[in-house]
């Protein structure tokens, strides 16, 4: 088992990379892709839902008018609608399924990289365990048949992280040219990922700081040279889109612009849980009380002393009447950010206790064992009479819930007790922190997706090797993490149970 | 060395962008130019509409009328997108996110010949199913049948009879308001 602690250990990793168990990795990746392909075949025909419709609208408009429009409340990067438009251009509406099949194949990149991380950090045995978990990871696998960006995004993000970690390894070995190449490649992949999701926009500078800190032994000039390389690569890769935006808007927009709307949704009086909100219609059809009525109100109710206004003008005061409204004077999404950010922060500052308890709720929604697979099941999106919504429904939903729950629990244990210090741990820690912090505004199970491969890797390390470090600080760290995780699960437990029951179909 | 190469690439891209830059005045001229190619007019309208930081009657009224009166169906459909819809001039008292009146009148006008033409289907989808919700046309997102009809309309595949399309659209529009996702 590699210890991942020192430059010499990193050098050993580098030398051993050529001996990665490629045959085993490829075999497991093939099995994982086959399972996803089988799942896709079983779930078709599949309607579009939520943001899938928005992506498709953009693709249709691009196909017909040749222009990429914004989304009025958001301005998303163009990569995914572009992929969709190419697919429907070539295959008509069947292009949606062609893109799904493409995502199934592309998910092999996620599987391979996950196994490589487990192998690099732990061992061949851990790589096999990680591969098996990835293969049956239904919450992750289901994104291959959704028209959300997650599969394509992860297929770029994980290799970017892998090459970034390898760059740190090579720098430790003194292989400057190799490290430079890897940093460049990593930056290019981060840049391409930004065309799919602007999520990593602020992650790259943080990683650059990691490079600078780890390279400070080589002198600050060299540290700066290394650290600036991925940032510069990202800037160049995204420059065509940035220049296009400058031409269209006359203002600089890097990647996309979603902050203003996320602030509106996340720092506002009403509570919106996107793992359960789309279940409203289905619950009404089934004669069930709406899920928000089941929530622990301490974490969802409007601020004390705040008097809601009938902002939507429907004659009723409802929770959906926001604490503050969108900026109507600014007609473009890109121009609403600053004023909406100000309004959201002012609202939060005015109601500090509300801000605190609702942030706990956001984190609770981030770590919910639910997933978009269970959400699709709960919404009855899968074909009625088909095996996924029929005979296999219960086992698959249990599998999805179990994978989410166990990878969080065991992943936390693996992080504290099995994962050793080193560049990879630093990168994983930064990523975990980034996901947790960005979820302070809006959270749902989908926002946990960038962490899921990391959780799989750490789970695999623990299962393959058991606890390796039982020092007091690590045990306390794990205990605190598990306590927090349990508390967060408790916060959203009523909604989780209700949504899980719907997914299982036991409410009928 | 890689830094220099990257900077050189960036400089080259910025140079090309500078050369291809379209001024706002020129964009407005091209957008209104009935002799200009459709793609150029659509792009010019896109640029002008997005550079304007406030509602502009030249875009929300005059250009919409010009596009809707054009022979080219793509131009007429271009008038129904977010770009020009958000420049709509509303009657006094209307919410700023109300549906744009010119486009609404066009999309919901009586069907010529009693059937949905491919252009009418595309117009419905482009106008009603705008991403982002009610402020610019439709509150409900597109579903698969509409996307299929849209693509069929482009590929020359026969569309369903009017009754089927109407029934579908009416059913969708009757979804209870209180079940909508909060705005």
XYZ file of C-alpha atoms in Angstrom:
691
model
C 0.000 0.000 0.000
C 1.425 3.384 -0.911
C 1.754 5.812 1.942
C 1.575 8.992 -0.103
C 3.603 10.920 2.430
C 6.838 12.125 0.916
C 8.586 12.996 -2.320
C 10.283 9.620 -2.344
C 6.960 7.942 -1.882
C 5.560 10.046 -4.710
C 8.460 8.970 -6.868
C 7.622 5.385 -6.089
C 4.067 6.070 -7.118
C 5.279 7.577 -10.359
C 7.480 4.611 -11.171
C 4.769 2.192 -10.252
C 2.150 3.915 -12.388
C 3.242 1.911 -15.380
C 2.235 -1.157 -13.407
C -1.332 0.037 -12.807
C -3.677 -2.933 -13.173
C -5.019 -1.746 -16.483
C -6.527 -5.073 -17.415
C -8.563 -5.233 -14.229
C -9.535 -1.570 -14.454
C -10.653 -1.942 -18.060
C -12.673 -5.057 -17.248
C -14.516 -3.423 -14.368
C -15.063 -0.261 -16.395
C -16.580 -2.376 -19.150
C -18.925 -4.059 -16.662
C -19.941 -0.682 -15.212
C -20.655 0.715 -18.649
C -22.602 -2.421 -19.565
C -24.751 -2.044 -16.443
C -25.435 1.589 -17.281
C -26.244 0.626 -20.840
C -28.654 -2.007 -19.587
C -30.275 0.520 -17.283
C -30.654 2.973 -20.159
C -32.277 0.314 -22.300
C -34.678 -0.524 -19.482
C -35.736 3.070 -18.758
C -36.528 4.129 -22.316
C -38.708 5.839 -23.438
C -38.017 8.626 -20.988
C -39.627 12.058 -20.912
C -37.625 15.167 -20.104
C -37.971 16.884 -16.780
C -36.964 20.108 -15.051
C -33.659 21.519 -16.322
C -33.505 18.817 -18.977
C -36.255 20.762 -20.742
C -34.253 23.959 -20.461
C -31.157 22.376 -21.951
C -33.243 20.963 -24.762
C -34.942 24.305 -25.404
C -31.527 25.895 -25.830
C -30.485 23.117 -28.188
C -33.643 23.461 -30.293
C -33.225 27.222 -30.527
C -29.578 26.744 -31.499
C -30.550 24.178 -34.088
C -33.193 26.418 -35.632
C -31.746 29.899 -35.240
C -28.044 29.189 -34.850
C -27.780 31.210 -31.663
C -27.126 30.254 -28.065
C -29.575 32.136 -25.885
C -29.391 32.694 -22.157
C -31.901 31.238 -19.750
C -33.368 34.520 -18.556
C -32.714 33.771 -14.907
C -29.444 31.960 -15.487
C -26.715 32.118 -18.046
C -25.331 28.644 -18.398
C -22.138 27.666 -20.190
C -22.874 26.468 -23.714
C -21.219 23.049 -23.790
C -24.094 20.777 -22.903
C -26.741 22.447 -25.084
C -24.146 22.382 -27.861
C -23.754 18.612 -27.446
C -27.520 18.244 -27.473
C -27.902 20.382 -30.577
C -25.276 18.344 -32.430
C -27.029 15.147 -31.431
C -30.529 16.226 -32.462
C -29.130 17.747 -35.640
C -27.748 14.379 -36.640
C -30.431 12.063 -35.280
C -33.577 14.133 -34.813
C -35.379 13.697 -31.528
C -33.708 10.278 -31.225
C -30.581 12.332 -30.665
C -31.622 12.574 -27.032
C -31.168 8.840 -26.661
C -27.972 8.936 -28.686
C -26.600 11.487 -26.245
C -27.704 9.280 -23.359
C -25.830 6.364 -24.935
C -22.807 8.606 -25.386
C -22.977 9.472 -21.704
C -23.105 5.782 -20.842
C -19.884 5.227 -22.785
C -18.315 8.391 -21.390
C -18.981 7.263 -17.837
C -16.131 4.786 -18.334
C -13.817 7.772 -17.843
C -15.373 8.322 -14.419
C -14.977 4.664 -13.529
C -11.393 4.427 -14.725
C -10.310 7.606 -12.954
C -12.030 6.569 -9.747
C -10.185 3.259 -9.820
C -6.897 4.997 -10.640
C -7.276 7.248 -7.622
C -7.986 4.245 -5.402
C -5.007 2.413 -6.854
C -2.665 5.377 -6.502
C -3.738 6.080 -2.924
C -4.132 2.554 -1.658
C -3.655 -0.574 -3.727
C -4.826 -2.808 -6.522
C -7.333 -4.350 -4.116
C -8.754 -0.919 -3.293
C -8.988 -0.132 -7.014
C -11.068 -3.265 -7.535
C -13.347 -2.393 -4.608
C -13.707 1.170 -5.899
C -14.521 -0.147 -9.357
C -17.187 -2.478 -8.035
C -18.795 0.298 -5.978
C -18.696 2.650 -8.973
C -20.215 0.003 -11.213
C -23.246 -0.406 -8.954
C -23.442 3.236 -7.863
C -26.963 3.847 -9.066
C -27.205 7.517 -8.040
C -24.126 8.249 -10.133
C -24.956 5.820 -12.921
C -28.477 7.180 -13.370
C -27.080 10.488 -14.579
C -26.034 8.703 -17.751
C -29.690 8.544 -18.771
C -30.555 12.013 -17.504
C -30.017 15.030 -19.705
C -28.222 16.846 -16.955
C -24.576 17.827 -17.260
C -23.267 15.655 -14.450
C -21.811 12.749 -16.434
C -20.052 14.901 -18.996
C -18.839 17.273 -16.307
C -17.433 14.512 -14.095
C -15.746 12.934 -17.111
C -13.731 16.125 -17.417
C -13.364 17.035 -13.756
C -11.958 13.709 -12.576
C -9.206 13.484 -15.228
C -8.387 17.132 -14.485
C -7.974 16.241 -10.816
C -5.986 13.146 -11.681
C -3.490 15.041 -13.825
C -3.323 17.757 -11.195
C -2.380 15.225 -8.535
C 0.134 13.610 -10.891
C 1.638 17.034 -11.500
C 2.171 17.437 -7.764
C 3.722 13.971 -7.633
C 6.085 14.734 -10.505
C 7.050 18.076 -9.004
C 7.953 16.246 -5.786
C 10.067 13.844 -7.854
C 11.911 16.766 -9.412
C 10.495 16.051 -12.874
C 9.789 19.645 -13.771
C 8.938 19.022 -17.412
C 6.535 16.232 -16.517
C 4.894 18.370 -13.844
C 4.522 21.279 -16.246
C 2.874 19.074 -18.861
C 0.462 17.646 -16.321
C -0.432 21.071 -14.961
C -1.072 22.261 -18.479
C -3.234 19.246 -19.265
C -5.091 19.628 -16.009
C -5.769 23.288 -16.753
C -7.026 22.470 -20.247
C -9.430 19.876 -18.817
C -10.662 22.286 -16.156
C -11.175 24.819 -18.926
C -13.198 22.412 -21.045
C -15.194 21.462 -17.931
C -16.069 25.137 -17.560
C -17.879 24.931 -20.890
C -20.168 22.348 -19.287
C -20.604 23.837 -15.830
C -19.093 27.000 -14.427
C -18.859 25.221 -11.094
C -15.076 24.955 -11.103
C -14.493 28.621 -11.852
C -13.368 29.400 -8.329
C -11.893 25.960 -7.673
C -8.996 26.418 -10.067
C -7.524 29.436 -8.220
C -7.736 27.460 -4.985
C -5.848 24.595 -6.586
C -3.332 27.093 -7.928
C -2.762 28.212 -4.351
C -2.183 24.562 -3.406
C 0.466 24.320 -6.118
C 2.108 27.509 -4.929
C 2.181 26.351 -1.316
C 3.551 22.928 -2.162
C 6.168 24.436 -4.472
C 7.400 27.104 -2.084
C 10.534 25.050 -1.428
C 11.594 25.696 -5.004
C 11.412 29.445 -4.451
C 8.476 31.765 -4.845
C 9.239 32.601 -8.439
C 9.122 28.943 -9.411
C 6.068 28.427 -7.207
C 4.307 31.258 -8.974
C 5.325 29.931 -12.378
C 3.839 26.539 -11.594
C 0.736 27.902 -9.911
C -0.096 30.284 -12.735
C 0.090 27.595 -15.391
C -3.290 25.883 -14.789
C -4.960 29.268 -14.298
C -3.530 30.538 -17.558
C -4.501 27.340 -19.361
C -8.071 27.681 -18.096
C -8.148 31.318 -19.156
C -6.975 30.498 -22.672
C -9.325 27.542 -23.135
C -12.308 29.596 -22.002
C -11.226 32.745 -23.815
C -13.226 32.077 -27.016
C -16.399 31.878 -24.948
C -15.422 34.872 -22.836
C -14.709 36.917 -25.950
C -17.985 35.816 -27.486
C -19.791 36.954 -24.337
C -18.007 40.257 -24.452
C -19.110 40.705 -28.038
C -22.724 39.785 -27.283
C -23.208 41.520 -23.951
C -20.563 44.190 -24.061
C -19.644 42.996 -20.581
C -17.177 40.358 -19.428
C -18.740 37.026 -18.468
C -16.427 34.087 -17.811
C -18.141 30.716 -18.058
C -21.679 31.461 -16.996
C -23.699 33.544 -14.605
C -25.858 31.803 -12.049
C -24.977 33.501 -8.793
C -27.812 36.047 -8.816
C -30.549 33.457 -9.204
C -28.923 31.110 -6.718
C -28.834 33.923 -4.183
C -32.486 34.627 -4.906
C -33.345 30.991 -4.296
C -30.950 30.335 -1.447
C -30.917 33.523 0.599
C -34.611 34.184 0.612
C -37.486 33.621 2.969
C -38.899 30.448 1.547
C -37.242 27.083 1.763
C -36.786 25.197 -1.491
C -35.597 21.613 -1.409
C -35.035 20.511 -4.988
C -34.974 16.829 -4.159
C -38.612 17.025 -3.108
C -40.096 20.127 -4.790
C -40.812 18.375 -8.107
C -42.815 15.767 -6.202
C -45.628 18.239 -5.515
C -47.801 17.284 -8.462
C -47.376 13.573 -7.880
C -48.254 13.929 -4.209
C -51.366 15.894 -5.120
C -52.338 13.152 -7.576
C -51.856 10.576 -4.830
C -53.780 12.663 -2.298
C -50.761 13.009 -0.043
C -49.890 16.073 2.022
C -47.194 18.177 0.431
C -43.745 17.302 1.678
C -42.922 20.800 2.913
C -45.731 20.433 5.451
C -43.813 17.496 6.927
C -40.511 19.349 7.260
C -39.053 20.323 10.611
C -40.203 23.916 10.596
C -37.367 25.069 12.829
C -35.148 24.780 9.779
C -37.519 25.971 7.070
C -39.893 28.585 8.458
C -39.592 32.216 7.539
C -37.606 34.549 9.807
C -39.199 35.514 13.099
C -40.920 38.872 12.854
C -40.780 38.914 9.074
C -44.123 39.727 7.450
C -44.498 38.201 4.006
C -45.984 40.233 1.188
C -48.147 38.976 -1.633
C -45.346 39.478 -4.109
C -46.754 37.249 -6.820
C -50.077 39.079 -6.658
C -52.246 35.976 -6.435
C -54.184 37.334 -3.456
C -52.673 34.945 -0.946
C -49.763 35.179 1.424
C -47.714 32.039 0.936
C -44.258 30.863 1.748
C -43.543 31.078 -1.973
C -43.824 34.863 -1.637
C -40.183 35.698 -1.374
C -38.524 37.875 1.248
C -37.212 40.011 -1.560
C -37.955 39.956 -5.250
C -35.799 39.635 -8.309
C -34.250 42.729 -9.780
C -36.797 43.573 -12.474
C -35.049 46.673 -13.719
C -32.080 44.660 -14.907
C -33.383 42.793 -17.905
C -30.442 40.433 -18.263
C -29.450 37.635 -15.894
C -25.826 38.760 -16.004
C -26.787 42.182 -14.665
C -28.869 40.952 -11.757
C -26.045 39.405 -9.782
C -24.759 42.360 -7.876
C -28.121 43.743 -6.786
C -29.517 40.309 -5.935
C -26.364 39.423 -4.058
C -26.712 42.650 -2.066
C -30.382 41.944 -1.364
C -29.669 38.361 -0.312
C -26.794 39.282 1.968
C -28.833 42.113 3.506
C -31.714 39.707 4.143
C -29.315 37.226 5.729
C -27.695 39.883 7.905
C -31.087 41.138 8.999
C -32.093 37.650 10.142
C -28.949 35.978 11.522
C -30.720 33.184 13.384
C -32.739 32.339 10.274
C -29.563 32.399 8.203
C -27.849 29.948 10.527
C -30.669 27.434 10.767
C -31.405 27.530 7.051
C -27.731 26.980 6.235
C -27.871 23.834 8.333
C -30.878 22.870 6.254
C -28.882 23.437 3.052
C -26.120 21.150 4.269
C -28.723 18.656 5.300
C -30.064 18.676 1.748
C -26.532 18.238 0.412
C -25.995 15.015 2.337
C -29.483 13.580 1.951
C -29.365 9.900 0.991
C -31.847 10.748 -1.757
C -30.697 11.122 -5.331
C -32.102 12.095 -8.691
C -32.660 8.399 -9.358
C -34.979 8.155 -6.352
C -36.516 11.494 -7.374
C -37.264 10.112 -10.838
C -38.792 7.020 -9.251
C -40.858 9.146 -6.875
C -42.118 11.246 -9.775
C -43.064 8.096 -11.693
C -40.872 9.210 -14.585
C -39.795 5.695 -15.502
C -42.010 3.780 -17.931
C -45.001 2.258 -16.222
C -44.985 -1.490 -16.634
C -41.237 -1.500 -17.185
C -38.926 -3.432 -14.930
C -37.274 -0.345 -13.401
C -40.612 1.052 -12.224
C -41.978 -2.438 -11.627
C -40.329 -5.596 -10.373
C -36.931 -4.035 -9.720
C -38.218 -0.793 -8.280
C -37.802 -1.677 -4.618
C -34.376 -3.293 -4.908
C -33.060 -0.465 -7.080
C -34.326 2.262 -4.764
C -32.868 0.443 -1.770
C -29.596 0.087 -3.649
C -29.542 3.809 -4.451
C -30.307 4.786 -0.873
C -27.780 2.304 0.490
C -24.965 3.389 -1.835
C -25.513 7.050 -0.955
C -25.682 6.365 2.765
C -22.810 3.916 2.979
C -20.378 5.845 0.805
C -20.928 8.893 2.989
C -20.419 6.948 6.218
C -17.589 4.708 5.079
C -16.071 7.464 2.961
C -15.803 9.662 6.043
C -14.190 6.805 7.928
C -11.811 6.178 5.038
C -10.877 9.849 4.888
C -9.953 9.989 8.568
C -8.612 6.510 9.253
C -7.156 5.202 5.997
C -6.223 8.107 3.753
C -2.657 9.266 4.441
C -1.279 12.763 4.171
C -0.087 13.870 0.756
C -1.044 15.765 -2.370
C -4.090 13.626 -3.087
C -5.489 14.145 0.392
C -4.928 17.878 0.013
C -6.771 17.893 -3.313
C -9.648 15.834 -1.924
C -9.875 18.099 1.115
C -10.036 21.208 -1.044
C -12.738 19.628 -3.208
C -14.790 18.574 -0.181
C -14.496 22.045 1.301
C -15.430 23.646 -2.004
C -18.559 21.532 -2.404
C -19.597 22.122 1.189
C -19.107 25.883 0.958
C -20.794 26.320 -2.415
C -23.770 24.395 -1.037
C -24.414 27.157 1.468
C -26.565 28.893 -1.126
C -28.482 26.102 -2.800
C -28.106 22.423 -2.047
C -29.538 19.122 -3.162
C -28.287 15.614 -3.753
C -27.165 16.584 -7.278
C -24.649 19.033 -5.872
C -22.961 16.120 -4.067
C -22.117 14.440 -7.356
C -18.583 15.900 -7.669
C -17.798 14.273 -4.323
C -19.246 10.861 -5.043
C -16.171 9.422 -6.784
C -14.062 10.741 -3.910
C -16.369 9.062 -1.416
C -16.101 5.835 -3.411
C -12.302 6.006 -3.343
C -12.171 6.574 0.396
C -14.758 3.866 1.029
C -12.702 1.470 -1.057
C -9.572 2.350 0.881
C -11.282 1.601 4.159
C -12.863 -1.636 2.952
C -9.633 -2.865 1.397
C -7.262 -1.950 4.203
C -9.258 -1.074 7.295
C -8.252 1.724 9.648
C -4.558 2.565 9.225
C -4.260 5.522 11.555
C -6.117 5.541 14.832
C -4.436 8.613 16.251
C -6.557 10.641 18.632
C -7.006 13.584 16.258
C -8.232 11.354 13.456
C -10.640 9.419 15.626
C -12.036 12.635 17.067
C -12.310 14.092 13.559
C -14.269 11.064 12.415
C -16.498 11.096 15.481
C -17.338 14.758 14.984
C -17.984 14.232 11.275
C -20.317 11.304 11.918
C -22.113 13.271 14.600
C -22.612 16.203 12.234
C -23.682 13.883 9.422
C -26.238 12.182 11.649
C -27.543 15.541 12.800
C -27.866 16.756 9.236
C -29.736 13.611 8.264
C -32.059 14.150 11.229
C -32.901 17.675 10.037
C -34.350 16.496 6.716
C -35.440 13.057 7.899
C -39.216 13.632 7.416
C -38.776 14.754 3.801
C -36.254 11.994 3.144
C -38.609 9.321 4.414
C -41.576 10.727 2.506
C -39.613 10.995 -0.734
C -38.108 7.537 -0.261
C -41.575 6.078 0.300
C -42.737 7.665 -2.923
C -39.689 6.288 -4.721
C -40.480 2.834 -3.361
C -44.126 3.221 -4.283
C -45.288 2.295 -0.797
C -47.596 5.314 -0.532
C -50.129 3.919 -2.969
C 7.846 28.838 -22.229
C 4.300 27.412 -21.938
C 3.265 30.694 -20.376
C 4.469 32.614 -23.385
C 2.758 30.262 -25.800
C -0.510 30.538 -23.873
C -0.271 34.310 -23.758
C 0.443 34.427 -27.491
C -2.620 32.273 -28.193
C -4.731 34.517 -25.983
C -3.430 37.615 -27.725
C -4.208 36.125 -31.136
C -7.756 35.269 -30.081
C -8.303 38.752 -28.677
C -6.989 40.239 -31.908
C -9.378 38.173 -34.032
C -12.270 39.118 -31.754
C -11.340 42.769 -32.090
C -11.282 42.541 -35.873
C -14.675 40.798 -35.970
C -16.272 43.200 -33.483
C -19.669 44.541 -34.466
C -20.565 47.948 -33.088
C -23.994 48.378 -31.534
C -24.980 50.942 -34.159
C -23.964 48.568 -36.926
C -25.824 45.714 -35.200
C -28.994 47.777 -35.112
C -28.581 48.743 -38.747
C -28.096 45.148 -39.867
C -30.975 43.889 -37.711
C -33.369 46.283 -39.455
C -31.869 45.785 -42.907
C -34.438 43.835 -44.910
C -31.818 43.028 -47.524
C -29.319 41.513 -45.095
C -29.037 37.709 -44.806
C -31.265 36.146 -42.138
C -28.353 34.783 -40.103
C -26.746 38.218 -39.998
C -29.995 39.856 -38.907
C -30.587 37.271 -36.188
C -27.069 37.651 -34.851
C -27.248 41.450 -35.016
C -30.544 41.407 -33.119
C -28.993 39.053 -30.551
C -26.077 41.390 -30.017
C -28.144 44.580 -29.887
C -30.740 43.102 -27.562
C -28.181 41.815 -25.101
C -25.980 44.885 -25.076
C -28.912 47.115 -24.234
C -29.130 47.287 -20.454
C -32.676 48.667 -20.385
C -35.838 47.949 -22.355
C -35.475 49.517 -25.759
C -38.615 50.204 -27.853
C -36.572 49.965 -31.037
C -35.928 46.326 -30.149
C -39.091 45.398 -28.260
C -41.475 47.016 -30.701
C -40.053 48.162 -34.045
C -37.692 45.244 -34.575
C -40.253 42.715 -33.377
C -42.771 44.086 -35.865
C -40.143 43.993 -38.611
C -39.205 40.394 -37.847
C -42.806 39.218 -37.512
C -43.652 40.797 -40.873
C -40.724 39.146 -42.655
C -41.206 36.440 -45.246
C -38.529 34.286 -43.708
C -39.983 32.018 -41.034
C -36.695 31.947 -39.142
C -36.839 35.687 -38.674
C -40.412 35.469 -37.430
C -39.374 32.747 -35.005
C -36.401 34.849 -33.960
C -38.829 37.517 -32.760
C -40.288 35.046 -30.261
C -37.136 34.256 -28.323
C -35.962 35.706 -25.042
C -33.765 38.345 -26.674
C -36.535 40.512 -28.065
C -39.308 39.398 -25.713
C -37.619 40.993 -22.729
C -37.569 44.335 -24.480
C -41.361 44.201 -24.817
C -43.288 47.375 -24.145
C -46.128 46.538 -21.780
C -49.351 48.426 -21.256
C -49.469 50.569 -18.100
C -50.039 48.539 -14.948
C -48.747 45.264 -16.359
C -46.066 43.385 -14.442
C -42.640 43.766 -16.011
C -42.500 39.997 -16.490
C -45.846 39.795 -18.275
C -45.979 38.060 -21.634
C -44.886 40.338 -24.483
C -48.072 41.512 -26.255
C -46.843 41.591 -29.858
C -45.442 38.102 -29.722
C -48.472 36.774 -27.844
C -50.824 38.146 -30.491
C -48.757 36.510 -33.211
C -48.445 33.121 -31.560
C -52.104 32.851 -30.547
C -53.593 34.208 -33.765
C -56.114 31.939 -35.469
C -54.603 29.110 -37.480
C -54.568 29.642 -41.212
C -56.096 26.670 -42.954
C -57.198 25.123 -39.690
C -54.021 23.119 -39.134
C -50.731 23.719 -37.393
C -48.043 24.410 -39.940
C -44.488 23.524 -38.996
C -43.806 27.220 -38.414
C -46.791 27.532 -36.082
C -45.611 24.576 -34.036
C -42.112 25.966 -33.757
C -43.511 29.366 -32.832
C -45.537 27.855 -30.008
C -42.567 25.964 -28.624
C -40.086 28.809 -28.971
C -42.439 31.320 -27.410
C -44.270 29.310 -24.763
C -41.472 27.145 -23.483
C -38.803 29.727 -22.966
C -36.327 28.718 -20.374
C -36.658 30.457 -17.099
C -40.380 30.815 -16.712
C -43.202 33.253 -16.872
C -41.480 36.536 -17.365
C -40.946 36.091 -21.031
C -43.763 33.929 -22.243
C -44.527 30.582 -20.710
C -44.331 29.264 -17.197
C -44.234 25.584 -17.989
C -41.262 23.793 -19.340
C -41.250 21.921 -22.579
C -42.104 18.233 -22.589
C -40.968 15.572 -25.018
C -43.941 15.692 -27.438
C -43.304 19.357 -28.182
C -39.612 18.743 -28.759
C -40.521 15.884 -31.077
C -42.941 18.064 -33.035
C -40.311 20.778 -33.235
C -37.747 18.412 -34.699
C -40.349 16.781 -36.962
C -41.248 20.233 -38.257
C -37.631 20.820 -39.229
C -37.210 17.434 -40.847
C -40.433 17.531 -42.847
C -42.102 14.726 -40.905
C -45.906 15.129 -40.881
C -47.263 16.688 -37.697
C -50.179 15.307 -35.683
C -53.662 16.644 -36.486
C -54.709 19.918 -34.945
C -57.044 18.234 -32.456
C -54.212 16.236 -30.961
C -51.904 19.234 -30.629
C -54.677 21.401 -29.188
C -55.705 18.719 -26.729
C -52.125 18.387 -25.561
C -51.596 22.128 -25.204
C -54.887 22.616 -23.355
C -54.116 19.789 -20.948
C -50.727 21.275 -20.204
C -52.126 24.754 -19.701
C -54.702 23.385 -17.265
C -52.166 22.052 -14.820
C -53.277 23.488 -11.471
C -51.537 26.728 -10.668
C -50.985 25.847 -7.017
C -48.917 22.854 -8.054
C -46.400 24.868 -9.929
C -42.968 25.000 -8.558
C -42.576 28.222 -6.574
C -41.403 31.012 -8.793
